[in-house]
Tab-separated table of C-alpha atoms and ligand atoms in Angstrom:
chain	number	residue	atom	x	y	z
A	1136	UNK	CA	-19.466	35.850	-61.480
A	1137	UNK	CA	-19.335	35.322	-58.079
A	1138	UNK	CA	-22.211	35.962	-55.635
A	1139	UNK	CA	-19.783	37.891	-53.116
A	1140	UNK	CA	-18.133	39.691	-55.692
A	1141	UNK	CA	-21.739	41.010	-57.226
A	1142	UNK	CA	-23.206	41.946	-53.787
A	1143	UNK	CA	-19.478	43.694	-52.749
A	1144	UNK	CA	-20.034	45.990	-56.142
A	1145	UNK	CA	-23.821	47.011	-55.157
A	1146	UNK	CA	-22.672	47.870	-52.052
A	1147	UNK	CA	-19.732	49.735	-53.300
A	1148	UNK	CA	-21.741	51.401	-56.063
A	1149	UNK	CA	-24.222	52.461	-53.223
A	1150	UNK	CA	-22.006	53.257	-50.400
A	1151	UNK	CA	-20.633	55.823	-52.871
A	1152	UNK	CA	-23.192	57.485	-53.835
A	1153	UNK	CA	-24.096	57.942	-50.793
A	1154	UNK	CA	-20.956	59.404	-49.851
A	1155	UNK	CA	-20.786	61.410	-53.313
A	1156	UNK	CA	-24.388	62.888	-52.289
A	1157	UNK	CA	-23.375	63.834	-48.436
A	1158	UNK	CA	-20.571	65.650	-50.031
A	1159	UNK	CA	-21.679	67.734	-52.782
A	1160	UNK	CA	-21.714	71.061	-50.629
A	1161	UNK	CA	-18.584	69.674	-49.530
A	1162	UNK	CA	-16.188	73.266	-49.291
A	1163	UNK	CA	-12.981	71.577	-50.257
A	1164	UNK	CA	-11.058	71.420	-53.461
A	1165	UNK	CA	-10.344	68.041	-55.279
A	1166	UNK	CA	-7.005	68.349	-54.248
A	1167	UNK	CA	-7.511	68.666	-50.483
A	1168	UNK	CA	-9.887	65.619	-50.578
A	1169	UNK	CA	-6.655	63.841	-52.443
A	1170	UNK	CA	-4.093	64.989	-49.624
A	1171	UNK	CA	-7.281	64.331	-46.799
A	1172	UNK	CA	-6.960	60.564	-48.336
A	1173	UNK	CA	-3.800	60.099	-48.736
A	1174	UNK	CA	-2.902	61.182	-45.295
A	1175	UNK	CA	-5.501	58.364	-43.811
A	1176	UNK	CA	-4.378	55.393	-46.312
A	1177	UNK	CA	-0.715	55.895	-45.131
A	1178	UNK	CA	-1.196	56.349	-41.909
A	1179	UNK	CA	-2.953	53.232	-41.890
A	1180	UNK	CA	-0.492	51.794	-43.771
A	1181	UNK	CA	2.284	53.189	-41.525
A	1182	UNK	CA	0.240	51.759	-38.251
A	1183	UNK	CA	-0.096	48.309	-39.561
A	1184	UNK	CA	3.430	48.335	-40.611
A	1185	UNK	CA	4.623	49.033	-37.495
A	1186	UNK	CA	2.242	45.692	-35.288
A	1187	UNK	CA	5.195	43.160	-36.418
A	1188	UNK	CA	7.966	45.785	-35.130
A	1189	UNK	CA	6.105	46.083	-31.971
A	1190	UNK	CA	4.789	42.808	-31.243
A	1191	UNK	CA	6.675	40.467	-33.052
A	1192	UNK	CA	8.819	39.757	-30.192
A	1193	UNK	CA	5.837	38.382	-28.457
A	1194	UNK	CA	5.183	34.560	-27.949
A	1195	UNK	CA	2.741	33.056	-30.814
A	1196	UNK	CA	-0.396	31.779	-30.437
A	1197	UNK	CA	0.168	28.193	-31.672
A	1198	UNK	CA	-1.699	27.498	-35.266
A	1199	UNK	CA	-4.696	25.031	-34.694
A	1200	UNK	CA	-7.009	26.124	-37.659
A	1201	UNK	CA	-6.305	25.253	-41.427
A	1202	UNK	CA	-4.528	28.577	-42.594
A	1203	UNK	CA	-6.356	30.606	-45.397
A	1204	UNK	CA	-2.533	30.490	-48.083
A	1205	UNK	CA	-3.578	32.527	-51.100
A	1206	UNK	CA	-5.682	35.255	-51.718
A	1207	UNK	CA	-8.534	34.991	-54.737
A	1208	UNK	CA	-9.367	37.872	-57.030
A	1209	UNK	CA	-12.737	37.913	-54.492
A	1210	UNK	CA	-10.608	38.246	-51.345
A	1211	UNK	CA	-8.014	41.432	-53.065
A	1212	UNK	CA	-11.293	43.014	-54.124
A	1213	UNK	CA	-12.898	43.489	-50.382
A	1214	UNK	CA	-9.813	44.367	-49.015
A	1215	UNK	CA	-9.046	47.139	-51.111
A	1216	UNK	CA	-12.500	48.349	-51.088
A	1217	UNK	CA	-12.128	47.908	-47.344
A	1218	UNK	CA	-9.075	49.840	-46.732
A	1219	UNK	CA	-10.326	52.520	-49.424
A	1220	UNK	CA	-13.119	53.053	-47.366
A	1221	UNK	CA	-11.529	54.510	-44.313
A	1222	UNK	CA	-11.076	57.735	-45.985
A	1223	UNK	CA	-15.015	58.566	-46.089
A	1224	UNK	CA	-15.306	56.866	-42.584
A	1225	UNK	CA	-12.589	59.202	-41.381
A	1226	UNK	CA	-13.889	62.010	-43.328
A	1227	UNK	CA	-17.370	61.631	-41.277
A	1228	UNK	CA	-15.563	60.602	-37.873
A	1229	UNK	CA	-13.861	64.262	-38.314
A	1230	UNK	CA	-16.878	65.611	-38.956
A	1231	UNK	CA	-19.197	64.578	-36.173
A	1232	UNK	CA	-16.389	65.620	-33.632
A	1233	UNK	CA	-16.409	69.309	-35.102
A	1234	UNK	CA	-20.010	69.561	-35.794
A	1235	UNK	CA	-21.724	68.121	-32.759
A	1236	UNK	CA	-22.130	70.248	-29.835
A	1237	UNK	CA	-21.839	67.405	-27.201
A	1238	UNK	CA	-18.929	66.263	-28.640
A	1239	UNK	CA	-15.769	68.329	-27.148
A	1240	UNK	CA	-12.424	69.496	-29.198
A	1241	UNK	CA	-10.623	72.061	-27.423
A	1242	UNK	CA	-7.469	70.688	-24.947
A	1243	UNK	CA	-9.004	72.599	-22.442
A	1244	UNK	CA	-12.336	71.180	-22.458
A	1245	UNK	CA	-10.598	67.583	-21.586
A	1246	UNK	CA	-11.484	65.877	-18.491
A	1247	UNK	CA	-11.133	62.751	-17.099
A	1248	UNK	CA	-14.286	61.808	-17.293
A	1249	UNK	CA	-14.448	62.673	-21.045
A	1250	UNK	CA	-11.084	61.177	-22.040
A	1251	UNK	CA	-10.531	58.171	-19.556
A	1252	UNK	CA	-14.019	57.159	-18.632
A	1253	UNK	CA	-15.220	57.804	-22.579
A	1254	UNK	CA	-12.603	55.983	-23.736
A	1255	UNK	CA	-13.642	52.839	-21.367
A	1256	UNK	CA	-17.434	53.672	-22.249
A	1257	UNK	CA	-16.668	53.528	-25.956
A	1258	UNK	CA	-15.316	49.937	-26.111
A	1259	UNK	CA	-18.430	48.861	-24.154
A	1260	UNK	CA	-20.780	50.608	-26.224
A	1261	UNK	CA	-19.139	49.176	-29.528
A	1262	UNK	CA	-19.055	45.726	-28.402
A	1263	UNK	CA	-22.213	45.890	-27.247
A	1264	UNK	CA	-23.790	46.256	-30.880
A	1265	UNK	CA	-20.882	44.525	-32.581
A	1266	UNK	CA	-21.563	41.537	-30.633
A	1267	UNK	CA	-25.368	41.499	-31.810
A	1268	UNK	CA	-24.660	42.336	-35.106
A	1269	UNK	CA	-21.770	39.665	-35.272
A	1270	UNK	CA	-24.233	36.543	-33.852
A	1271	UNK	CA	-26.592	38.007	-36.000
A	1272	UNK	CA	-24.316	37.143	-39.277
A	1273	UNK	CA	-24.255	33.616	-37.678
A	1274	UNK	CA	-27.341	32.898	-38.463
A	1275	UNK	CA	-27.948	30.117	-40.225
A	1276	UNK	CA	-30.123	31.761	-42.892
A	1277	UNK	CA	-27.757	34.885	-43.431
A	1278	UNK	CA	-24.655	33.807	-42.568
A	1279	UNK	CA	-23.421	32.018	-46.262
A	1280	UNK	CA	-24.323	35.787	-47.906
A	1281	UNK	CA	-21.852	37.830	-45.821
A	1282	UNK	CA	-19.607	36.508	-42.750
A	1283	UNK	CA	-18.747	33.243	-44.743
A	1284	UNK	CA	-16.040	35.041	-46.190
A	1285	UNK	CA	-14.241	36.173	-43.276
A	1286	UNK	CA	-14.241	32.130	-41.705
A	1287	UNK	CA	-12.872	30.681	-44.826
A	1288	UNK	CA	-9.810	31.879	-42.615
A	1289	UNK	CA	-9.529	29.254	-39.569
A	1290	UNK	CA	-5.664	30.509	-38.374
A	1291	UNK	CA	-5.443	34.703	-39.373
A	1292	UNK	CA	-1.782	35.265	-39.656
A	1293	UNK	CA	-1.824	38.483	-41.732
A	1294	UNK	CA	-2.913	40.645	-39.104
A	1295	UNK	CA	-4.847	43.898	-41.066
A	1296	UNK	CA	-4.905	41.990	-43.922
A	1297	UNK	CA	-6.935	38.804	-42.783
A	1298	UNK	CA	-9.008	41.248	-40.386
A	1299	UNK	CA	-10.007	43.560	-43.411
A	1300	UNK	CA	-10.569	40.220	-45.446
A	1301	UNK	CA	-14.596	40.655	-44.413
A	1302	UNK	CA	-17.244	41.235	-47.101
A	1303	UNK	CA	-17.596	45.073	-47.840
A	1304	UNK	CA	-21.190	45.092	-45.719
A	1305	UNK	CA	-19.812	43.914	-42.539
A	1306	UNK	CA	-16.771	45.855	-42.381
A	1307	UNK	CA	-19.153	49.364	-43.056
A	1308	UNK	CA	-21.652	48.281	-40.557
A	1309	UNK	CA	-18.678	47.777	-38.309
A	1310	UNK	CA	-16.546	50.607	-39.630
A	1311	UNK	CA	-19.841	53.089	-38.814
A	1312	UNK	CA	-20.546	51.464	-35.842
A	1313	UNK	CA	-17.550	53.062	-34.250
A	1314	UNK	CA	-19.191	56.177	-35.224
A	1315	UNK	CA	-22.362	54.980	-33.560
A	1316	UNK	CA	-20.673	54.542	-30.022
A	1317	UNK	CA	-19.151	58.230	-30.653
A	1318	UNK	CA	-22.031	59.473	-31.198
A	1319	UNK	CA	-23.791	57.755	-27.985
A	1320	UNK	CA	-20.888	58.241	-25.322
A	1321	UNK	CA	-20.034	61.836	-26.713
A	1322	UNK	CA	-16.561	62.047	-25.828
A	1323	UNK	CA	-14.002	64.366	-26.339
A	1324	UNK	CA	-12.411	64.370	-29.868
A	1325	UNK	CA	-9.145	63.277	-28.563
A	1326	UNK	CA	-10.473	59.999	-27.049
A	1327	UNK	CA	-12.602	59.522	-30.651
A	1328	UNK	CA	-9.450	59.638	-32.420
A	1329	UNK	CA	-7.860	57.314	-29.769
A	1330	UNK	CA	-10.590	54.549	-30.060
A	1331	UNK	CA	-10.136	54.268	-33.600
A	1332	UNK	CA	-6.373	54.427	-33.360
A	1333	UNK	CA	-6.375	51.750	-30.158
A	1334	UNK	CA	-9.263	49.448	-32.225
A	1335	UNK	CA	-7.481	49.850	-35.450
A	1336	UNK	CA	-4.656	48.393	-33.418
A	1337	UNK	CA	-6.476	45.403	-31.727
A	1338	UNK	CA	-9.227	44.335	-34.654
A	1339	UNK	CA	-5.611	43.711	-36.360
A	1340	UNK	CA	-3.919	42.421	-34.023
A	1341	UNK	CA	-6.777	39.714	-33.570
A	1342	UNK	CA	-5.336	38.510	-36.647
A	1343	UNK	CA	-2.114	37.823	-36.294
A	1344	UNK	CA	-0.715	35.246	-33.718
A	1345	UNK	CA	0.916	37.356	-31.311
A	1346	UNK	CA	-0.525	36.117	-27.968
A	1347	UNK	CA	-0.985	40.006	-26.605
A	1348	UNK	CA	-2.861	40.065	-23.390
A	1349	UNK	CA	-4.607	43.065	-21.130
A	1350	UNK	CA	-5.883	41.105	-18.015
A	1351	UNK	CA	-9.267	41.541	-17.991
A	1352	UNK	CA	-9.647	43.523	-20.858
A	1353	UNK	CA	-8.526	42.128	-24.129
A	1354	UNK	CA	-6.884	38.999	-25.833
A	1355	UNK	CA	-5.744	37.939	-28.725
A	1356	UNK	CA	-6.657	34.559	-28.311
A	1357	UNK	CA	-10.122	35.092	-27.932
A	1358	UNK	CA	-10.871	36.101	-31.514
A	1359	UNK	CA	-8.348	33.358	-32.834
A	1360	UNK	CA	-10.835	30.735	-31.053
A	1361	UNK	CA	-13.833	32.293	-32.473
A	1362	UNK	CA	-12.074	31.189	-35.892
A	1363	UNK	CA	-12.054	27.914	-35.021
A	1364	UNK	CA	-15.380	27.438	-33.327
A	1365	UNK	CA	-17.657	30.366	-34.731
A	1366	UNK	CA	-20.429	29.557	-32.159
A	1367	UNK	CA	-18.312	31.707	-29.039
A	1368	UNK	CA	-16.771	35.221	-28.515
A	1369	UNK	CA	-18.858	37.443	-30.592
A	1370	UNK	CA	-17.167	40.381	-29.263
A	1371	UNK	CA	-14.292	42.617	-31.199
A	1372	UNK	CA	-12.547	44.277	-28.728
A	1373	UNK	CA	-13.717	42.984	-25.321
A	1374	UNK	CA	-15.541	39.535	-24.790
A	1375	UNK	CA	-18.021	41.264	-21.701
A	1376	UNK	CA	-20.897	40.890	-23.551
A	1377	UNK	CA	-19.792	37.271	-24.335
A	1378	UNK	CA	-19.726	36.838	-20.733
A	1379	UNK	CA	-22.802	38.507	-20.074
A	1380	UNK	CA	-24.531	36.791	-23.111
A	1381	UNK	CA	-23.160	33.278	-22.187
A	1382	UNK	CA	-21.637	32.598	-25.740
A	1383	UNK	CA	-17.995	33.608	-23.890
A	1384	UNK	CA	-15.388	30.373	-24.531
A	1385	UNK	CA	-12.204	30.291	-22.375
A	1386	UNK	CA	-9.282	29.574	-24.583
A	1387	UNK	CA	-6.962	27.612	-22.377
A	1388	UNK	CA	-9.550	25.048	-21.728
A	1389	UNK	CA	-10.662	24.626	-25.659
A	1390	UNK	CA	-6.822	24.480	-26.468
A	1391	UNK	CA	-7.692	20.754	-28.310
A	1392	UNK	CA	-10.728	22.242	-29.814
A	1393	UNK	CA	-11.399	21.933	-33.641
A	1394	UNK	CA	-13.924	23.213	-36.071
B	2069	ZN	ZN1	-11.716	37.579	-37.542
B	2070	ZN	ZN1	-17.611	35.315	-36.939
């Protein structure tokens, strides 16, 4: 059997147990979990369904890479365990907001600083760790056991599909590393919930080739160049950190570039 597919079930096996152990004083009834996950799993559904309604009409990034055409049994497996996993991650995003004290829930407890300037601060604080942990599954020595998977894929064109198409490790490092920047920037509830709706969002649309562009902020492109040269913008969201690490590639003047 497959190396991936081996380390994907450990970390399956262990990631729930884990979450089978943090819940077993868990108040709810089997049934609530079932409606809890069902509600997350089609609203993600619904969200993803919606990117090509929204943003088809944009122009396309042209295709440069070789594109990944078929899916293996390997690739189905990590995206299902992937998507599956949202409902814990969800589950414990929920949970920090009510349960931590710094964290804020109440409409009238919403100000600008917690809302706007936490939503801002969260992107920064994300990328800053994603960024680290992303060049550090380009290593040389690690990167064939984990983030080898997700650059078998040179051109993304599935949008949540291809960005989901990560082995299980990296997407719950990443996946709890939004919980990480909650956690740190404390804001209030209803800018958690609109980071992970907003990244959701981009991380997917990174993967399709709708050239969507916030000056200054975010672009597509960016990501679809780190596909084809893997050695340049580390970041998810926002490439400051590439800029501020030096590893930051400008698009338009790599158009020609292959890898
Ligand atoms: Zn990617
Ligand atoms: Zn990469």
């Amino acid at each position: 059997m497959d190396g991936n597919v081996v380390t994907g079930c450990i970390v399956f096996g262990t990631f729930m147990s884990f979450v089978a152990y943090q819940e077993k004083d868990s108040q709810w009834e089997w049934w609530q979990a079932a409606v809890f996950s069902c509600i997350i799993l089609a609203g993600l559904e619904g969200l993803n369904a919606s990117l090509p309604i929204v943003f088809g009409s944009f122009p396309k990034i042209p295709v440069r890479g070789k594109h990944l055409d078929e899916f293996e049994f390997r690739d189905k497996l990590f995206i299902c365990f992937n998507k599956i996993s949202a409902v814990p991650f969800m589950y414990h995003l929920t949970a920090i907001c009510l349960l931590s004290p710094a964290i804020k829930v109440e409409a009238k407890d919403a100000t600008y600083t917690n809302t706007v300037g936490a939503f801002v601060a969260l992107f920064v604080v994300y990328d800053f760790f994603y960024s680290l942990f992303h060049r550090f599954l380009h290593l040389r020595s690690v990167y064939s056991l984990v983030h080898k998977h997700h650059h078998r894929q040179h051109a993304p064109t599935r949008g949540n599909s291809d960005a989901v198409n990560v082995h299980p490790f990296e997407f719950v490092m990443g996946e709890y590393n939004h919980l990480l920047a909650v956690y740190l920037v404390s804001p209030h509830m209803y800018a958690a919930l609109a980071f992970i709706t907003v990244g959701g969002v981009l991380a997917s649309l990174n993967h399709t080739r709708a050239n969507v562009v916030l000056p200054g902020a975010y672009d597509v492109k960016a990501h679809d160049l780190h596909h084809r040269i893997p050695q340049s913008n580390y970041g998810q969201y926002i490439m400051m950190w590439d800029h501020v690490m030096g590893s930051f590639r400008d698009y338009t003047k790599t158009v020609d570039a292959r890898k």
